[in-house]
JSON list of C-alpha atoms in Angstrom, two decimals:
[
{"chain": "I", "resi": 1, "resn": "MET", "atom": "CA", "xyz": [0.00, 0.09, -0.07]},
{"chain": "I", "resi": 2, "resn": "THR", "atom": "CA", "xyz": [1.13, 3.56, -0.73]},
{"chain": "I", "resi": 3, "resn": "ILE", "atom": "CA", "xyz": [1.55, 5.89, 2.44]},
{"chain": "I", "resi": 4, "resn": "GLN", "atom": "CA", "xyz": [-1.59, 7.88, 1.01]},
{"chain": "I", "resi": 5, "resn": "GLU", "atom": "CA", "xyz": [-3.57, 4.75, 1.03]},
{"chain": "I", "resi": 6, "resn": "ILE", "atom": "CA", "xyz": [-2.58, 4.05, 4.45]},
{"chain": "I", "resi": 7, "resn": "GLN", "atom": "CA", "xyz": [-3.41, 7.24, 5.61]},
{"chain": "I", "resi": 8, "resn": "GLU", "atom": "CA", "xyz": [-6.95, 7.09, 4.18]},
{"chain": "I", "resi": 9, "resn": "GLU", "atom": "CA", "xyz": [-7.31, 4.03, 6.00]},
{"chain": "I", "resi": 10, "resn": "ILE", "atom": "CA", "xyz": [-6.19, 5.43, 9.28]},
{"chain": "I", "resi": 11, "resn": "VAL", "atom": "CA", "xyz": [-8.82, 8.41, 8.60]},
{"chain": "I", "resi": 12, "resn": "ASP", "atom": "CA", "xyz": [-11.49, 5.93, 7.88]},
{"chain": "I", "resi": 13, "resn": "GLU", "atom": "CA", "xyz": [-10.83, 3.94, 11.05]},
{"chain": "I", "resi": 14, "resn": "PHE", "atom": "CA", "xyz": [-10.96, 7.01, 13.34]},
{"chain": "I", "resi": 15, "resn": "ALA", "atom": "CA", "xyz": [-13.94, 8.17, 11.86]},
{"chain": "I", "resi": 16, "resn": "MET", "atom": "CA", "xyz": [-15.90, 5.04, 13.17]},
{"chain": "I", "resi": 17, "resn": "PHE", "atom": "CA", "xyz": [-15.74, 6.39, 16.70]},
{"chain": "I", "resi": 18, "resn": "ASP", "atom": "CA", "xyz": [-18.06, 8.72, 18.11]},
{"chain": "I", "resi": 19, "resn": "ASP", "atom": "CA", "xyz": [-15.96, 10.62, 20.67]},
{"chain": "I", "resi": 20, "resn": "TRP", "atom": "CA", "xyz": [-12.34, 11.58, 21.51]},
{"chain": "I", "resi": 21, "resn": "MET", "atom": "CA", "xyz": [-12.31, 9.11, 24.40]},
{"chain": "I", "resi": 22, "resn": "GLN", "atom": "CA", "xyz": [-13.02, 6.32, 21.99]},
{"chain": "I", "resi": 23, "resn": "ARG", "atom": "CA", "xyz": [-10.18, 7.46, 19.61]},
{"chain": "I", "resi": 24, "resn": "TYR", "atom": "CA", "xyz": [-7.81, 7.72, 22.70]},
{"chain": "I", "resi": 25, "resn": "GLU", "atom": "CA", "xyz": [-8.65, 4.23, 23.52]},
{"chain": "I", "resi": 26, "resn": "TYR", "atom": "CA", "xyz": [-7.87, 3.15, 19.72]},
{"chain": "I", "resi": 27, "resn": "MET", "atom": "CA", "xyz": [-4.79, 4.99, 19.90]},
{"chain": "I", "resi": 28, "resn": "ILE", "atom": "CA", "xyz": [-3.86, 3.20, 23.20]},
{"chain": "I", "resi": 29, "resn": "ASP", "atom": "CA", "xyz": [-4.48, -0.07, 21.49]},
{"chain": "I", "resi": 30, "resn": "LEU", "atom": "CA", "xyz": [-2.47, 0.78, 18.32]},
{"chain": "I", "resi": 31, "resn": "GLY", "atom": "CA", "xyz": [0.33, 1.61, 20.76]},
{"chain": "I", "resi": 32, "resn": "LYS", "atom": "CA", "xyz": [0.13, -1.82, 22.15]},
{"chain": "I", "resi": 33, "resn": "SER", "atom": "CA", "xyz": [1.00, -3.15, 18.70]},
{"chain": "I", "resi": 34, "resn": "LEU", "atom": "CA", "xyz": [4.05, -1.05, 17.77]},
{"chain": "I", "resi": 35, "resn": "PRO", "atom": "CA", "xyz": [6.82, -2.79, 16.46]},
{"chain": "I", "resi": 36, "resn": "LEU", "atom": "CA", "xyz": [8.97, -2.15, 19.49]},
{"chain": "I", "resi": 37, "resn": "ILE", "atom": "CA", "xyz": [12.58, -0.99, 19.24]},
{"chain": "I", "resi": 38, "resn": "ASP", "atom": "CA", "xyz": [15.48, -3.04, 20.68]},
{"chain": "I", "resi": 39, "resn": "GLU", "atom": "CA", "xyz": [16.42, -2.14, 24.25]},
{"chain": "I", "resi": 40, "resn": "ASP", "atom": "CA", "xyz": [19.93, -1.58, 23.21]},
{"chain": "I", "resi": 41, "resn": "LEU", "atom": "CA", "xyz": [18.85, 1.27, 20.69]},
{"chain": "I", "resi": 42, "resn": "LYS", "atom": "CA", "xyz": [16.94, 3.28, 23.44]},
{"chain": "I", "resi": 43, "resn": "ILE", "atom": "CA", "xyz": [19.87, 5.69, 23.23]},
{"chain": "I", "resi": 44, "resn": "ASP", "atom": "CA", "xyz": [19.85, 9.64, 23.38]},
{"chain": "I", "resi": 45, "resn": "GLU", "atom": "CA", "xyz": [20.43, 9.83, 19.40]},
{"chain": "I", "resi": 46, "resn": "ASN", "atom": "CA", "xyz": [17.10, 7.96, 19.15]},
{"chain": "I", "resi": 47, "resn": "LEU", "atom": "CA", "xyz": [15.37, 9.88, 21.22]},
{"chain": "I", "resi": 48, "resn": "ILE", "atom": "CA", "xyz": [13.22, 12.67, 19.85]},
{"chain": "I", "resi": 49, "resn": "LYS", "atom": "CA", "xyz": [13.77, 16.12, 20.76]},
{"chain": "I", "resi": 50, "resn": "GLY", "atom": "CA", "xyz": [10.97, 18.20, 21.66]},
{"chain": "I", "resi": 51, "resn": "CYS", "atom": "CA", "xyz": [8.44, 15.81, 23.19]},
{"chain": "I", "resi": 52, "resn": "GLN", "atom": "CA", "xyz": [7.08, 15.74, 26.74]},
{"chain": "I", "resi": 53, "resn": "SER", "atom": "CA", "xyz": [7.60, 12.00, 27.08]},
{"chain": "I", "resi": 54, "resn": "LYS", "atom": "CA", "xyz": [10.42, 10.04, 26.08]},
{"chain": "I", "resi": 55, "resn": "VAL", "atom": "CA", "xyz": [9.95, 8.43, 22.61]},
{"chain": "I", "resi": 56, "resn": "TRP", "atom": "CA", "xyz": [12.67, 6.46, 20.81]},
{"chain": "I", "resi": 57, "resn": "VAL", "atom": "CA", "xyz": [12.41, 5.94, 16.92]},
{"chain": "I", "resi": 58, "resn": "HIS", "atom": "CA", "xyz": [14.94, 4.14, 14.76]},
{"chain": "I", "resi": 59, "resn": "GLY", "atom": "CA", "xyz": [14.67, 3.61, 11.26]},
{"chain": "I", "resi": 60, "resn": "ASP", "atom": "CA", "xyz": [16.79, 0.55, 9.00]},
{"chain": "I", "resi": 61, "resn": "LEU", "atom": "CA", "xyz": [16.85, 0.56, 5.30]},
{"chain": "I", "resi": 62, "resn": "ILE", "atom": "CA", "xyz": [15.97, -2.94, 4.19]},
{"chain": "I", "resi": 63, "resn": "ASP", "atom": "CA", "xyz": [15.68, -3.61, 0.55]},
{"chain": "I", "resi": 64, "resn": "ASN", "atom": "CA", "xyz": [15.51, 0.20, -0.26]},
{"chain": "I", "resi": 65, "resn": "LYS", "atom": "CA", "xyz": [12.65, 0.80, 1.88]},
{"chain": "I", "resi": 66, "resn": "ILE", "atom": "CA", "xyz": [12.76, 2.15, 5.70]},
{"chain": "I", "resi": 67, "resn": "VAL", "atom": "CA", "xyz": [11.42, -0.14, 8.59]},
{"chain": "I", "resi": 68, "resn": "PHE", "atom": "CA", "xyz": [10.83, 1.88, 11.58]},
{"chain": "I", "resi": 69, "resn": "THR", "atom": "CA", "xyz": [10.71, 0.79, 15.24]},
{"chain": "I", "resi": 70, "resn": "ALA", "atom": "CA", "xyz": [9.99, 2.81, 18.35]},
{"chain": "I", "resi": 71, "resn": "ALA", "atom": "CA", "xyz": [9.02, 2.97, 22.09]},
{"chain": "I", "resi": 72, "resn": "SER", "atom": "CA", "xyz": [7.89, 5.61, 24.40]},
{"chain": "I", "resi": 73, "resn": "ASP", "atom": "CA", "xyz": [7.14, 5.70, 28.28]},
{"chain": "I", "resi": 74, "resn": "ALA", "atom": "CA", "xyz": [3.66, 7.20, 27.82]},
{"chain": "I", "resi": 75, "resn": "ILE", "atom": "CA", "xyz": [0.69, 5.17, 26.29]},
{"chain": "I", "resi": 76, "resn": "ILE", "atom": "CA", "xyz": [-0.93, 8.32, 24.22]},
{"chain": "I", "resi": 77, "resn": "THR", "atom": "CA", "xyz": [2.53, 9.08, 23.07]},
{"chain": "I", "resi": 78, "resn": "LYS", "atom": "CA", "xyz": [3.22, 5.37, 22.04]},
{"chain": "I", "resi": 79, "resn": "GLY", "atom": "CA", "xyz": [-0.25, 5.41, 20.10]},
{"chain": "I", "resi": 80, "resn": "ILE", "atom": "CA", "xyz": [0.74, 8.55, 18.22]},
{"chain": "I", "resi": 81, "resn": "ILE", "atom": "CA", "xyz": [4.12, 7.14, 17.05]},
{"chain": "I", "resi": 82, "resn": "ALA", "atom": "CA", "xyz": [2.25, 3.83, 16.32]},
{"chain": "I", "resi": 83, "resn": "ILE", "atom": "CA", "xyz": [0.09, 5.68, 13.86]},
{"chain": "I", "resi": 84, "resn": "LEU", "atom": "CA", "xyz": [2.90, 7.50, 12.52]},
{"chain": "I", "resi": 85, "resn": "ILE", "atom": "CA", "xyz": [5.03, 4.42, 12.02]},
{"chain": "I", "resi": 86, "resn": "ARG", "atom": "CA", "xyz": [2.03, 2.31, 10.50]},
{"chain": "I", "resi": 87, "resn": "ALA", "atom": "CA", "xyz": [1.88, 5.31, 7.77]},
{"chain": "I", "resi": 88, "resn": "PHE", "atom": "CA", "xyz": [5.78, 5.31, 6.99]},
{"chain": "I", "resi": 89, "resn": "SER", "atom": "CA", "xyz": [7.28, 2.19, 7.70]},
{"chain": "I", "resi": 90, "resn": "ASN", "atom": "CA", "xyz": [8.11, 0.00, 4.77]},
{"chain": "I", "resi": 91, "resn": "GLN", "atom": "CA", "xyz": [8.08, 2.80, 2.25]},
{"chain": "I", "resi": 92, "resn": "HIS", "atom": "CA", "xyz": [10.85, 4.09, -0.11]},
{"chain": "I", "resi": 93, "resn": "PRO", "atom": "CA", "xyz": [12.78, 6.97, 1.38]},
{"chain": "I", "resi": 94, "resn": "THR", "atom": "CA", "xyz": [11.34, 9.43, -1.50]},
{"chain": "I", "resi": 95, "resn": "ALA", "atom": "CA", "xyz": [7.95, 8.35, -0.55]},
{"chain": "I", "resi": 96, "resn": "ILE", "atom": "CA", "xyz": [8.38, 9.35, 2.95]},
{"chain": "I", "resi": 97, "resn": "ILE", "atom": "CA", "xyz": [10.07, 12.64, 2.19]},
{"chain": "I", "resi": 98, "resn": "GLU", "atom": "CA", "xyz": [7.26, 13.64, -0.38]},
{"chain": "I", "resi": 99, "resn": "ALA", "atom": "CA", "xyz": [4.51, 12.44, 1.80]},
{"chain": "I", "resi": 100, "resn": "ASN", "atom": "CA", "xyz": [1.68, 14.94, 2.97]},
{"chain": "I", "resi": 101, "resn": "THR", "atom": "CA", "xyz": [0.75, 14.93, 6.77]},
{"chain": "I", "resi": 102, "resn": "ASP", "atom": "CA", "xyz": [-2.88, 15.96, 6.27]},
{"chain": "I", "resi": 103, "resn": "PHE", "atom": "CA", "xyz": [-4.17, 12.98, 7.60]},
{"chain": "I", "resi": 104, "resn": "ILE", "atom": "CA", "xyz": [-3.35, 14.12, 11.08]},
{"chain": "I", "resi": 105, "resn": "ASP", "atom": "CA", "xyz": [-5.68, 17.00, 10.58]},
{"chain": "I", "resi": 106, "resn": "LYS", "atom": "CA", "xyz": [-8.32, 14.80, 9.15]},
{"chain": "I", "resi": 107, "resn": "ILE", "atom": "CA", "xyz": [-8.37, 12.58, 12.28]},
{"chain": "I", "resi": 108, "resn": "GLY", "atom": "CA", "xyz": [-8.53, 15.82, 14.27]},
{"chain": "I", "resi": 109, "resn": "LEU", "atom": "CA", "xyz": [-5.56, 14.57, 16.44]},
{"chain": "I", "resi": 110, "resn": "LYS", "atom": "CA", "xyz": [-3.43, 18.02, 16.72]},
{"chain": "I", "resi": 111, "resn": "GLU", "atom": "CA", "xyz": [-6.66, 19.89, 17.96]},
{"chain": "I", "resi": 112, "resn": "HIS", "atom": "CA", "xyz": [-7.04, 17.12, 20.72]},
{"chain": "I", "resi": 113, "resn": "LEU", "atom": "CA", "xyz": [-3.65, 17.33, 22.13]},
{"chain": "I", "resi": 114, "resn": "SER", "atom": "CA", "xyz": [-1.91, 19.56, 24.57]},
{"chain": "I", "resi": 115, "resn": "PRO", "atom": "CA", "xyz": [0.28, 22.27, 23.09]},
{"chain": "I", "resi": 116, "resn": "THR", "atom": "CA", "xyz": [3.61, 19.89, 24.55]},
{"chain": "I", "resi": 117, "resn": "ARG", "atom": "CA", "xyz": [2.10, 16.96, 22.69]},
{"chain": "I", "resi": 118, "resn": "ALA", "atom": "CA", "xyz": [1.24, 18.60, 19.63]},
{"chain": "I", "resi": 119, "resn": "ASN", "atom": "CA", "xyz": [5.04, 19.87, 19.64]},
{"chain": "I", "resi": 120, "resn": "GLY", "atom": "CA", "xyz": [6.04, 16.61, 20.16]},
{"chain": "I", "resi": 121, "resn": "LEU", "atom": "CA", "xyz": [3.82, 15.08, 17.24]},
{"chain": "I", "resi": 122, "resn": "VAL", "atom": "CA", "xyz": [5.71, 17.61, 14.88]},
{"chain": "I", "resi": 123, "resn": "SER", "atom": "CA", "xyz": [9.06, 16.42, 15.93]},
{"chain": "I", "resi": 124, "resn": "MET", "atom": "CA", "xyz": [8.06, 12.68, 15.54]},
{"chain": "I", "resi": 125, "resn": "ILE", "atom": "CA", "xyz": [7.16, 13.25, 11.91]},
{"chain": "I", "resi": 126, "resn": "LYS", "atom": "CA", "xyz": [10.31, 15.74, 11.47]},
{"chain": "I", "resi": 127, "resn": "GLN", "atom": "CA", "xyz": [12.30, 12.68, 12.61]},
{"chain": "I", "resi": 128, "resn": "LEU", "atom": "CA", "xyz": [10.80, 10.09, 10.38]},
{"chain": "I", "resi": 129, "resn": "LYS", "atom": "CA", "xyz": [11.51, 12.38, 7.50]},
{"chain": "I", "resi": 130, "resn": "LEU", "atom": "CA", "xyz": [14.99, 13.16, 8.57]},
{"chain": "I", "resi": 131, "resn": "TYR", "atom": "CA", "xyz": [15.84, 9.22, 8.58]},
{"chain": "I", "resi": 132, "resn": "ALA", "atom": "CA", "xyz": [14.13, 9.46, 4.86]},
{"chain": "I", "resi": 133, "resn": "VAL", "atom": "CA", "xyz": [16.49, 12.14, 3.77]},
{"chain": "I", "resi": 134, "resn": "ALA", "atom": "CA", "xyz": [19.52, 10.28, 5.26]},
{"chain": "I", "resi": 135, "resn": "TYR", "atom": "CA", "xyz": [18.83, 7.09, 3.78]},
{"chain": "I", "resi": 136, "resn": "GLN", "atom": "CA", "xyz": [17.83, 8.64, 0.25]},
{"chain": "I", "resi": 137, "resn": "THR", "atom": "CA", "xyz": [21.22, 10.27, 0.17]},
{"chain": "I", "resi": 138, "resn": "GLN", "atom": "CA", "xyz": [22.88, 6.96, 0.74]},
{"chain": "I", "resi": 139, "resn": "LEU", "atom": "CA", "xyz": [20.64, 5.42, -2.13]},
{"chain": "I", "resi": 140, "resn": "ASN", "atom": "CA", "xyz": [21.86, 8.36, -4.56]}
]
């Protein structure tokens, strides 16, 4: 699936819920299915700066696609990074670099996060795209 198709799927899933309590519960469930980062990768250089909670993200280039893993010490944040990894993992670096992140607004996530969590969300997206830029440079 393309990033766009995955994002549309996520938007459709969030649209099934009537209120934000249900959406938060769904995000927590998504966080439980997060591909976990190896403990030895929970290092400062994989820690996302600008997050209220601790969030570690690591990406490996496998067959010209980036495979992301992550962890967080907070359940909501774990759900947020799980959504982003679902959208961007197993994709070519160019697709990640060029990807739109409108789906975040479509599910209403930013407006339902505290300002510090919203900043963390932006930092997470930035970090995933930085991995893509770094790996795209290697591929060129």
